[in-house]
mmCIF file of C-alpha atoms and ligand atoms in Angstrom:
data_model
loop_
_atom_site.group_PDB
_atom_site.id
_atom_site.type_symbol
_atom_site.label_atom_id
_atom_site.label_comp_id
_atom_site.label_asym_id
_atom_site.label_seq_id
_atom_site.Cartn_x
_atom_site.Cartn_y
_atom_site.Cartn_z
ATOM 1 C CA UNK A 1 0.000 0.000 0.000
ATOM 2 C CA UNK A 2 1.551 3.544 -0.890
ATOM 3 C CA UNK A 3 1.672 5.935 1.884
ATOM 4 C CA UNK A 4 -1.415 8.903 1.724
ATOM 5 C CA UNK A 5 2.164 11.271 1.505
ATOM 6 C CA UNK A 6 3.960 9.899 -1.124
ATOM 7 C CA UNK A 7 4.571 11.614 -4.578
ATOM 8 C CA UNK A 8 5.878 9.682 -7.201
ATOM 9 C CA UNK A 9 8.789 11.307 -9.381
ATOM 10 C CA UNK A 10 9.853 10.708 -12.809
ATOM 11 C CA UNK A 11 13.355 11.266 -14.245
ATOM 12 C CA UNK A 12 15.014 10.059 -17.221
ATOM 13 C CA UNK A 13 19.123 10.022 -18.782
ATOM 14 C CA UNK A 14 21.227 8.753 -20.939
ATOM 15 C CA UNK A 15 24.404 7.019 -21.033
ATOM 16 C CA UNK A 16 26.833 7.010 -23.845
ATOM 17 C CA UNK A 17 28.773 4.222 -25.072
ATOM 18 C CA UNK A 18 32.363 3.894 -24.855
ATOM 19 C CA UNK A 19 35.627 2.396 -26.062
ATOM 20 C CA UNK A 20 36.927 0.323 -23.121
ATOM 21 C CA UNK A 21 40.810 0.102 -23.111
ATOM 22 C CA UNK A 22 41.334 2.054 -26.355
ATOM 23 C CA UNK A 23 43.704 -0.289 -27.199
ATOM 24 C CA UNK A 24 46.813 0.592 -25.617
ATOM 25 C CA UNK A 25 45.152 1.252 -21.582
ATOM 26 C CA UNK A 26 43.575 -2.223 -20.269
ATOM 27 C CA UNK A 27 41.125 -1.337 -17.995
ATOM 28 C CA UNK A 28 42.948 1.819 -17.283
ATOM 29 C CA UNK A 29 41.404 4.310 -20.391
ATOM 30 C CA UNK A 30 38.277 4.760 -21.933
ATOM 31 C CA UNK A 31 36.631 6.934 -25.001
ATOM 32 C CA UNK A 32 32.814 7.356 -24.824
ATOM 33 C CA UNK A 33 31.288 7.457 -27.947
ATOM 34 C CA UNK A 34 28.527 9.814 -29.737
ATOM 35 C CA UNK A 35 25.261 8.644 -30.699
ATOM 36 C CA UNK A 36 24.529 5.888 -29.538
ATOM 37 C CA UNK A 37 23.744 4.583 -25.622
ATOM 38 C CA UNK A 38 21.713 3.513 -22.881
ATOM 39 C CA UNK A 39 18.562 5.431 -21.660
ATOM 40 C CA UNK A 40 16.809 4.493 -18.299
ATOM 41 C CA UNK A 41 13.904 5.936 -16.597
ATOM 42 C CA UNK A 42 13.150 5.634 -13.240
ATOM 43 C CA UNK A 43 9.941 6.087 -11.463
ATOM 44 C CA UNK A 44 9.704 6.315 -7.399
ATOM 45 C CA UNK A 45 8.329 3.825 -5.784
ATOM 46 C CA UNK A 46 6.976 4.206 -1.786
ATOM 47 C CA UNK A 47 8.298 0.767 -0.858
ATOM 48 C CA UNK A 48 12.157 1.270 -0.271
ATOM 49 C CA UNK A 49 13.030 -1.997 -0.812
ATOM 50 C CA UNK A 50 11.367 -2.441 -4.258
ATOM 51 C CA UNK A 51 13.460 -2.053 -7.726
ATOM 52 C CA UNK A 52 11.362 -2.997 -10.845
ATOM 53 C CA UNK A 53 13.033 -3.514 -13.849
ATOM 54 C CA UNK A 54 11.554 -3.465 -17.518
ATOM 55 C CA UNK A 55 12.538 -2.983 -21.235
ATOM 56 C CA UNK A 56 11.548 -1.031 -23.749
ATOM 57 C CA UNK A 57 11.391 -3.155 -26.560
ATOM 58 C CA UNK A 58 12.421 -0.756 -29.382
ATOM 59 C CA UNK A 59 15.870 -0.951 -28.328
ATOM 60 C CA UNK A 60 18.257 -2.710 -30.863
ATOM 61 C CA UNK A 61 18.932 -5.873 -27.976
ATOM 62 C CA UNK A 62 16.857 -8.536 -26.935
ATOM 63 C CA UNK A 63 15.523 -8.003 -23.711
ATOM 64 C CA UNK A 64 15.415 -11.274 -22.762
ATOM 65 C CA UNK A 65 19.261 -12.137 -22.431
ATOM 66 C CA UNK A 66 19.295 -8.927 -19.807
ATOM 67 C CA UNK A 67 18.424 -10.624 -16.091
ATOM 68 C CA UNK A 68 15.413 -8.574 -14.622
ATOM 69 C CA UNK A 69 16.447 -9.379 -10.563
ATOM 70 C CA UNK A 70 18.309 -6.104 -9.573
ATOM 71 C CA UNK A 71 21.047 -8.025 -7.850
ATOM 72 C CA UNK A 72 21.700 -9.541 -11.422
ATOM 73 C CA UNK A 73 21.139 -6.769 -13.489
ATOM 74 C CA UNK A 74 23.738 -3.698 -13.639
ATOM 75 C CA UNK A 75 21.080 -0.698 -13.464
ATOM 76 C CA UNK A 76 19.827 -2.703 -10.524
ATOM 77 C CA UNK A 77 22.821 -3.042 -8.574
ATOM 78 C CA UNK A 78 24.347 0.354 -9.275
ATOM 79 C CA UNK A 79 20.454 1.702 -8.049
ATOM 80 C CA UNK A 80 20.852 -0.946 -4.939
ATOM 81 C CA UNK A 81 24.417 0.703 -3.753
ATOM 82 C CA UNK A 82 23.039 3.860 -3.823
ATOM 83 C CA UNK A 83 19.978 2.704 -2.430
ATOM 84 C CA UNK A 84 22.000 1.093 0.789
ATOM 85 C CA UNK A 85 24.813 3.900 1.031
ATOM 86 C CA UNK A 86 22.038 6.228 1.186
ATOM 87 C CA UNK A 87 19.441 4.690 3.291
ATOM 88 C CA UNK A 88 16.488 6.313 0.569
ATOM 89 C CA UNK A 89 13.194 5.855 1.675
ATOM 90 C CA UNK A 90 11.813 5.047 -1.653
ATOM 91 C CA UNK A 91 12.287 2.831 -4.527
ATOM 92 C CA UNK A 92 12.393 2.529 -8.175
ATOM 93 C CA UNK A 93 10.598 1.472 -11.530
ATOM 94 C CA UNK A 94 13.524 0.918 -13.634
ATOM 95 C CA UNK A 95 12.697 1.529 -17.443
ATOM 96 C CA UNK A 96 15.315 0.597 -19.793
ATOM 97 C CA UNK A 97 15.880 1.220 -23.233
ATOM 98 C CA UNK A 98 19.335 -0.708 -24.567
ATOM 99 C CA UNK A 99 20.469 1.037 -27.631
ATOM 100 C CA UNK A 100 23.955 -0.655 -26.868
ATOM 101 C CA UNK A 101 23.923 -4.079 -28.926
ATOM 102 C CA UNK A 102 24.578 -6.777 -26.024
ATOM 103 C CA UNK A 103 27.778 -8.165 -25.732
ATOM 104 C CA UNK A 104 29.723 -5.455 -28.285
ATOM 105 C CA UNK A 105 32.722 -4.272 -26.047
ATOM 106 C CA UNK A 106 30.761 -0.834 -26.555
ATOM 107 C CA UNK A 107 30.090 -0.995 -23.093
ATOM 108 C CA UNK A 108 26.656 -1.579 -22.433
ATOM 109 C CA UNK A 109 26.603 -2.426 -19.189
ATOM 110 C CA UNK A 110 28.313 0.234 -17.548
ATOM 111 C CA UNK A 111 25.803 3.231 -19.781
ATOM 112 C CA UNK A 112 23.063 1.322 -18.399
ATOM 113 C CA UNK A 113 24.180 1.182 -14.787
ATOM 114 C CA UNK A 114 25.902 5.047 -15.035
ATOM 115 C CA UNK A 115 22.580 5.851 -16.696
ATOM 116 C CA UNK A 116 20.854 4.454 -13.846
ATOM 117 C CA UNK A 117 22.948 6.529 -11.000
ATOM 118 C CA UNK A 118 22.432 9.991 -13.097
ATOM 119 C CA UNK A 119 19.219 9.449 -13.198
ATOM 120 C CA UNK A 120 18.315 8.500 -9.499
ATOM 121 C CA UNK A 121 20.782 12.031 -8.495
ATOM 122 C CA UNK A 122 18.373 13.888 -9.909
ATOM 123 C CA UNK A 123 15.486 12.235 -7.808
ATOM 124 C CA UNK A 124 17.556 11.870 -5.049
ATOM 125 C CA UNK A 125 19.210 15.919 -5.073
ATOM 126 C CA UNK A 126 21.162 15.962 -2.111
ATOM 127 C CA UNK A 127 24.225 17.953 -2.370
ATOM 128 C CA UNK A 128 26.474 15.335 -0.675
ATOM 129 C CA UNK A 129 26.005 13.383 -3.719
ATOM 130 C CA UNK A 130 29.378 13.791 -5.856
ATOM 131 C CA UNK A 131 29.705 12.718 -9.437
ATOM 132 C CA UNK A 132 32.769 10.708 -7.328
ATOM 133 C CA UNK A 133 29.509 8.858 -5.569
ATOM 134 C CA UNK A 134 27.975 7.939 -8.832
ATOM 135 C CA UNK A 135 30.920 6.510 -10.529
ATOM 136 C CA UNK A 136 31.312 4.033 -7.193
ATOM 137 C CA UNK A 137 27.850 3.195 -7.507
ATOM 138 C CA UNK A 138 27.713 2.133 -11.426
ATOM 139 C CA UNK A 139 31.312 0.313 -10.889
ATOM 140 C CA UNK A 140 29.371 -2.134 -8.443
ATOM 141 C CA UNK A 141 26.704 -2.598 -12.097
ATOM 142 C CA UNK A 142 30.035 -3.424 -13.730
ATOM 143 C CA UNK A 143 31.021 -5.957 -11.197
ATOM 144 C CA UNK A 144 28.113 -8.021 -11.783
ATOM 145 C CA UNK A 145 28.154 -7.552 -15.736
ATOM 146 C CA UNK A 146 31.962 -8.953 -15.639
ATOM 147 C CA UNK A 147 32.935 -10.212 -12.629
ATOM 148 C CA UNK A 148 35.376 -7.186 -12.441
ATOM 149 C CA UNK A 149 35.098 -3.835 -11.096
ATOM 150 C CA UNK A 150 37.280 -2.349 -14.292
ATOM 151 C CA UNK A 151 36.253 1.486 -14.511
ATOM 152 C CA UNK A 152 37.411 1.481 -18.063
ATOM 153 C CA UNK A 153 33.497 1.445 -19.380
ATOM 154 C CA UNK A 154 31.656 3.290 -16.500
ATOM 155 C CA UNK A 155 34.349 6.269 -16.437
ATOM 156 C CA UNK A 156 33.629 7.722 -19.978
ATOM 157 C CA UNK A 157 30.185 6.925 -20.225
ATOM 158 C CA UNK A 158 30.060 9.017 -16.839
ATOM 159 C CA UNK A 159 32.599 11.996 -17.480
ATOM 160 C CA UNK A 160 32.249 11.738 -21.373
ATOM 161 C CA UNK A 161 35.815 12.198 -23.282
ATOM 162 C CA UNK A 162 38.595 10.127 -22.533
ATOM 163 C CA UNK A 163 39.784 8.512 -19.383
ATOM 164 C CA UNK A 164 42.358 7.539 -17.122
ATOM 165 C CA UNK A 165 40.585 5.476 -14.192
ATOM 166 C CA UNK A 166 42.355 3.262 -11.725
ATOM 167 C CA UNK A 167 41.760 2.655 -7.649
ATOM 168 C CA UNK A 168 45.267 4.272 -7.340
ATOM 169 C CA UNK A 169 44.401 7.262 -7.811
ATOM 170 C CA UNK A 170 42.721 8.771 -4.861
ATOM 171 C CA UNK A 171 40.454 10.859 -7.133
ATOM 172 C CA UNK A 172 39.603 7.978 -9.762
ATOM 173 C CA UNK A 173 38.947 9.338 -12.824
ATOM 174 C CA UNK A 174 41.437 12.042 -14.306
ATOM 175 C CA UNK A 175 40.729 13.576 -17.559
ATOM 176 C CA UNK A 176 43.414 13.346 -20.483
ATOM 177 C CA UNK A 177 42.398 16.143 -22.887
ATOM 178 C CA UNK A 178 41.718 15.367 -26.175
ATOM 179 C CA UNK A 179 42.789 17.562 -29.372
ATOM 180 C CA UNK A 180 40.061 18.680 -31.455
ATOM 181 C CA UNK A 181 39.381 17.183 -34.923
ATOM 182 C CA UNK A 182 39.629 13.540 -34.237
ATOM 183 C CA UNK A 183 37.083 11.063 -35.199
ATOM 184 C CA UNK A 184 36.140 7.507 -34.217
ATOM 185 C CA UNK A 185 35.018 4.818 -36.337
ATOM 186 C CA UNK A 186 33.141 2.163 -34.736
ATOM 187 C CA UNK A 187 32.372 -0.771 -36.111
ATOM 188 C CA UNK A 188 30.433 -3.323 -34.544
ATOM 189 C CA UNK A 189 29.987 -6.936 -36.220
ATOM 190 C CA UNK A 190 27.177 -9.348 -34.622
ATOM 191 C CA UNK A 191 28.178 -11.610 -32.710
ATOM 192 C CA UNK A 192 29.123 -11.516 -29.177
ATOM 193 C CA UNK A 193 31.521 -11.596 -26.578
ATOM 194 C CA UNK A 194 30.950 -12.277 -22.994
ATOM 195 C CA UNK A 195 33.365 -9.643 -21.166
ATOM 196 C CA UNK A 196 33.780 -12.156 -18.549
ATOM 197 C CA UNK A 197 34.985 -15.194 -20.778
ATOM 198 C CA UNK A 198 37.160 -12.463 -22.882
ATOM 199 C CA UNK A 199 39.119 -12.014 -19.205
ATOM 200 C CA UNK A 200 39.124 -15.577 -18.344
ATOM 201 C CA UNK A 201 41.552 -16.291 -21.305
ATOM 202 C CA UNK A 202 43.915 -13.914 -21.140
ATOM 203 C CA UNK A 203 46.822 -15.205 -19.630
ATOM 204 C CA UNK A 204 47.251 -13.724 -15.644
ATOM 205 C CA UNK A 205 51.395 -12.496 -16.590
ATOM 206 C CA UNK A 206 53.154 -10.470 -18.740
ATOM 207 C CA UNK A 207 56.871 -10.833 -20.227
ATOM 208 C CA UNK A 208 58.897 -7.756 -19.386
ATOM 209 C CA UNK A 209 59.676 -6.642 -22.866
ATOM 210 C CA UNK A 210 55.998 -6.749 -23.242
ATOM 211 C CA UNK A 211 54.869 -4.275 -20.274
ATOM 212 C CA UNK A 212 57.905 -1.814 -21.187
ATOM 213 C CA UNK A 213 57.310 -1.678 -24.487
ATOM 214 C CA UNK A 214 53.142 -1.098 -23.712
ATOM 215 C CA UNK A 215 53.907 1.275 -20.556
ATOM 216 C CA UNK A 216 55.356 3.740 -23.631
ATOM 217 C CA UNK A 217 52.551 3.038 -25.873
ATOM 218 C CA UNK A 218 50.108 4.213 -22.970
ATOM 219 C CA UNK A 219 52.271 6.966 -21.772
ATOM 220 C CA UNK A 220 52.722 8.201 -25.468
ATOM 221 C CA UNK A 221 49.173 8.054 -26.288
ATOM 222 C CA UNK A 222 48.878 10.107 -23.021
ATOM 223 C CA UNK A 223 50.961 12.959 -24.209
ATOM 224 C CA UNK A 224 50.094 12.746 -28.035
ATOM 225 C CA UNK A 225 46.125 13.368 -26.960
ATOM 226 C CA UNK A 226 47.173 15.888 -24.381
ATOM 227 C CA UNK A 227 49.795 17.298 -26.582
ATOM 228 C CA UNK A 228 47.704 16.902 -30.004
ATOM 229 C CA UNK A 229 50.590 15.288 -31.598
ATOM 230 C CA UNK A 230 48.582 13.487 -33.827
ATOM 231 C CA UNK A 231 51.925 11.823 -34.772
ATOM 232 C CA UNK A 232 52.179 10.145 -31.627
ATOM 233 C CA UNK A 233 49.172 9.201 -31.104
ATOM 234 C CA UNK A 234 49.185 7.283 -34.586
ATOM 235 C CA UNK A 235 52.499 5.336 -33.480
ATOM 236 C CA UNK A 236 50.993 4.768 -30.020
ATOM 237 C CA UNK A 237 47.742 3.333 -30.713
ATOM 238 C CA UNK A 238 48.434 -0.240 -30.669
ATOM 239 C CA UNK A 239 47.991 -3.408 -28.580
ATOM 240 C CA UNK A 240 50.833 -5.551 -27.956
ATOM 241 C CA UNK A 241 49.561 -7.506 -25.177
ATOM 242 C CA UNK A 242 45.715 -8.154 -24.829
ATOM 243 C CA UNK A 243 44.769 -8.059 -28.887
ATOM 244 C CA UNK A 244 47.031 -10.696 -29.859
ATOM 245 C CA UNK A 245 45.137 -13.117 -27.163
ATOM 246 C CA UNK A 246 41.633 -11.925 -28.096
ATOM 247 C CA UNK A 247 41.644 -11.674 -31.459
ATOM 248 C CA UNK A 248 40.834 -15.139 -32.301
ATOM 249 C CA UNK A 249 36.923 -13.985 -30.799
ATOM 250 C CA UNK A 250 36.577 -11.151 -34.145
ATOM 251 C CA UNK A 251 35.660 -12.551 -37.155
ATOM 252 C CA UNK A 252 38.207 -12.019 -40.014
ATOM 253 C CA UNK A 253 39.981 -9.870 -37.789
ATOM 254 C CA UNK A 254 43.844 -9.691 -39.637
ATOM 255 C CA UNK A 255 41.747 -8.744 -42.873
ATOM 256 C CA UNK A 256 39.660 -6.047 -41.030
ATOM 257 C CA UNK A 257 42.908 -4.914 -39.373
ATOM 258 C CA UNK A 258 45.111 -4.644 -42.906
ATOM 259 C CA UNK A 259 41.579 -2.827 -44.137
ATOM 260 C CA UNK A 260 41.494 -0.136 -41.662
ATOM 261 C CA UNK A 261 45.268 0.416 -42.212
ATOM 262 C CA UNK A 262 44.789 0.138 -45.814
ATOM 263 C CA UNK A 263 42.864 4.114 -45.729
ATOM 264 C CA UNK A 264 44.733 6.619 -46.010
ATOM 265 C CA UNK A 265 44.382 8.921 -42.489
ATOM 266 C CA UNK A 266 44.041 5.798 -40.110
ATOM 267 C CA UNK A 267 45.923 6.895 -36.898
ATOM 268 C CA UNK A 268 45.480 3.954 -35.274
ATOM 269 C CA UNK A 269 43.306 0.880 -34.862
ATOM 270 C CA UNK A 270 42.180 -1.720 -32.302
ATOM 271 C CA UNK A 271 39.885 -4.076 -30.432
ATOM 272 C CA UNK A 272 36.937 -1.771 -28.462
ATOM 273 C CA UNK A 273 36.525 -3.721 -25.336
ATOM 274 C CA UNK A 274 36.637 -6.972 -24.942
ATOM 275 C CA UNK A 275 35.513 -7.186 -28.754
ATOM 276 C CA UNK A 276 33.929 -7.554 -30.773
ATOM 277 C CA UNK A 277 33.493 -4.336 -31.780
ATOM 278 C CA UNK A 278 36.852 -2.843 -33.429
ATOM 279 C CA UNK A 279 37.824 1.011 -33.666
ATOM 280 C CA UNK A 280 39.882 3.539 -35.440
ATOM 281 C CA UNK A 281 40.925 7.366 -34.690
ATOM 282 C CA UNK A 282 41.426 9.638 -37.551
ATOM 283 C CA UNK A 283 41.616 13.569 -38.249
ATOM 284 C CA UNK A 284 38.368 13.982 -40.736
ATOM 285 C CA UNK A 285 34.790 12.530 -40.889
ATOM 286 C CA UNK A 286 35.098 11.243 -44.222
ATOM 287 C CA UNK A 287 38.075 8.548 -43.835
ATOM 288 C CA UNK A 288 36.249 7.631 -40.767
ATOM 289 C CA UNK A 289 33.084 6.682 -42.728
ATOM 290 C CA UNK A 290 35.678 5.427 -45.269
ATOM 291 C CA UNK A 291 37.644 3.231 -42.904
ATOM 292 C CA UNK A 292 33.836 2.308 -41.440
ATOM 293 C CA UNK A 293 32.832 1.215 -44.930
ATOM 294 C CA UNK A 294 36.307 -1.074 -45.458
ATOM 295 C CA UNK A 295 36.006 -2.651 -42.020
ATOM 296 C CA UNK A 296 32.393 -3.384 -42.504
ATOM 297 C CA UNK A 297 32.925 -5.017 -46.179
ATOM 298 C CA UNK A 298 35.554 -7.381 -44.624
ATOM 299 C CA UNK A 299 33.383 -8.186 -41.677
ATOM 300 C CA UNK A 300 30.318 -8.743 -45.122
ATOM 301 C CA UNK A 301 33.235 -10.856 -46.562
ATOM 302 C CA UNK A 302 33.367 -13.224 -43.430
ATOM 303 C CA UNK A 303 29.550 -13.795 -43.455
ATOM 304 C CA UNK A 304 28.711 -11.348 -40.664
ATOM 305 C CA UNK A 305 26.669 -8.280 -40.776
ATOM 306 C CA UNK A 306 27.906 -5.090 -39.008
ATOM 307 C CA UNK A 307 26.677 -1.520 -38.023
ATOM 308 C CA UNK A 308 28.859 1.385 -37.666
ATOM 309 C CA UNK A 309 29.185 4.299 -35.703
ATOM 310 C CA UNK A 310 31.363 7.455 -36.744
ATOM 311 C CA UNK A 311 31.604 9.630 -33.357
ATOM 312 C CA UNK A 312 33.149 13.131 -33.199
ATOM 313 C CA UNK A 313 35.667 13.546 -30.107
ATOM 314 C CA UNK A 314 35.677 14.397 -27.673
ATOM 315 C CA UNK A 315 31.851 12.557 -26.862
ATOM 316 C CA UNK A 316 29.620 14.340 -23.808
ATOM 317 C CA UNK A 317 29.235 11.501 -20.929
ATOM 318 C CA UNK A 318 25.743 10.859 -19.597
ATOM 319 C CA UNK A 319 23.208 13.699 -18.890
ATOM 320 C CA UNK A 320 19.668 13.842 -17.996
ATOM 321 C CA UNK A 321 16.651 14.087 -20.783
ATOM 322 C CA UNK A 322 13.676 15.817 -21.065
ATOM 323 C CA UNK A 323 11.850 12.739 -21.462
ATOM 324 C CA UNK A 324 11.840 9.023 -22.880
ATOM 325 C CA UNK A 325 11.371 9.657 -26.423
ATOM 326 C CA UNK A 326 14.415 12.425 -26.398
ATOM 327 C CA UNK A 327 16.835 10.932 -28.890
ATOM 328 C CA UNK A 328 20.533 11.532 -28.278
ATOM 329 C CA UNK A 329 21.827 14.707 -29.374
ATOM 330 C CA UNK A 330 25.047 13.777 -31.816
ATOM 331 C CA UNK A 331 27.734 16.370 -32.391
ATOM 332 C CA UNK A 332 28.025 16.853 -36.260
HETATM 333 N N1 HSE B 1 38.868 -3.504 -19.826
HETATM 334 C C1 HSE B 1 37.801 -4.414 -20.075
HETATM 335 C C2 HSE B 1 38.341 -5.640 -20.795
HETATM 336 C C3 HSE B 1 36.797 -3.673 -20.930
HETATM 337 O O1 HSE B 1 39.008 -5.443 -21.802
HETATM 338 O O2 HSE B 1 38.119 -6.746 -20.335
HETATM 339 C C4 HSE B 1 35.603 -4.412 -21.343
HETATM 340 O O3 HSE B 1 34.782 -3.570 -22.163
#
């Protein structure tokens, strides 16, 4: 029975998706993308205890692979940390809409859960309540999605841009600024990879030539965004360690590879994720729709079908919307 005094509110956001890694930073940097994301409504409920979660089916994802119990689902236990840190004396009807294709290493399950959190600090509107707060809340969505608290995912699609996240830091999430005029190409080919089985294989050491010769990759790409050396970024961008063990999981993957390299203007290209989407930074819009188009032909090649997404950088992280049927604003 609802209480004679309670008022039901209604808020909705978005979540972006994101580049997890960005190919030279496992689970250290992420890129959140334009366009496309994770939207979530949430409804108050007077029973504190209560968290309802449902789909909207127009989403590009089959609800039904998504577990509905909030202790399974990453909205729901992002939404259940806050609810516990924060004693609230209300719950939620969770409304989500996936626009993230399941499984994509585009980091779905992080924009749902960040989504989630943004949403419920609106309702919520204390001023104790940090954007610090929110990020520890969606990490505990990632946990369940992966088995692994990596901020990689819920960073970006919380601060937009790009990312450098790791518990060392006291302050997790630092900012590494991005030059203007770079694009992202996107592409993601259907079929799936479960984050969690794309961990379980790697191998749990690494050779020291190995992490020398990727600590300068990651500490060039560093300076190249923050310096806009588009040079070094270019020679940076690559993957010695983690793509050679995962890219058995892509289809075609040394043909989409040579194809991305292949256009003239590629800076740089890589596994987003845990795959299987794969990505590319360049300097125009065009080669990035070009590069899209060669890595989608060689995924058409293989048998699979593929959609792309062209992103200008740097990408806005989550915000709230007017309503459900707001579509996400893309920056052209
Ligand atoms: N850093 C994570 C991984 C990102 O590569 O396993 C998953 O999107």
């Amino acid at each position: 029975m609802s209480s004679p005094k309670f008022k039901s509110l209604r808020t909705t956001a978005f979540a972006p998706a994101s580049i997890g890694n960005v190919g030279v930073g496992f689970d250290i940097l992420g890129l959140a993308i334009d366009g496309v994301g994770d939207t979530v409504e949430l409804t108050t409920l007077p029973d504190s205890n209560a968290i309802m979660i449902s789909f909207d089916n127009h989403g590009q994802t089959s609800p039904s692979a998504i577990p509905v119990d909030p202790k399974k689902n990453t909205a729901g236990a992002a939404l259940l940390t806050m609810q516990e840190d924060l004693h609230l004396p209300f719950g939620f009807n969770v409304k989500m809409r996936k626009g993230i294709p399941l499984g994509s290493g585009m980091g779905g399950s992080a924009a749902s859960a960040v989504a989630a959190v943004v949403a419920a600090a609106k309702i919520v509107r204390t001023t104790k309540l940090t954007r610090k707060h929110l990020f520890s809340y969606a990490l505990e969505g990632e946990r369940i999605a992966s088995g692994a608290a990596h901020p990689d995912n819920v960073a970006p699609s919380l601060y937009g841009g790009l990312t450098l996240s790791s518990p060392l830091f006291a302050r997790q999430v630092k900012m590494v600024p991005l030059p203007r005029g770079l694009f992202c190409a996107l592409v993601h080919p259907d079929v799936r990879v479960e984050t969690k089985l794309a961990r379980q294989i790697l191998r749990p050491d690494i050779n020291m030539q190995s992490f020398v010769h990727q600590s300068a990759l990651v500490a060039g790409f560093v300076l190249g965004c923050s310096n806009a050396d588009f040079d070094l970024i270019g020679e940076s961008l690559r993957d010695l360690v983690i793509e050679p063990q995962r890219q058995h999981l892509i289809p075609a993957f040394e043909n989409v590879k040579r194809a991305a390299y292949s256009v003239h203007g590629c800076l740089g290209f890589s596994i987003s994720g845990s795959g299987p989407s794969v990505f590319a930074l360049t300097r125009s819009r065009p080669v990035a729709e070009k590069i899209a188009h060669e890595i989608s032909t060689q995924f058409r090649l293989a048998g699979v079908t593929s959609q792309a997404y062209i992103s200008r950088l740097p990408a806005r992280g989550a915000r709230l919307v007017p309503n459900w049927r707001t579509p996400a604003k893309v920056n052209k």
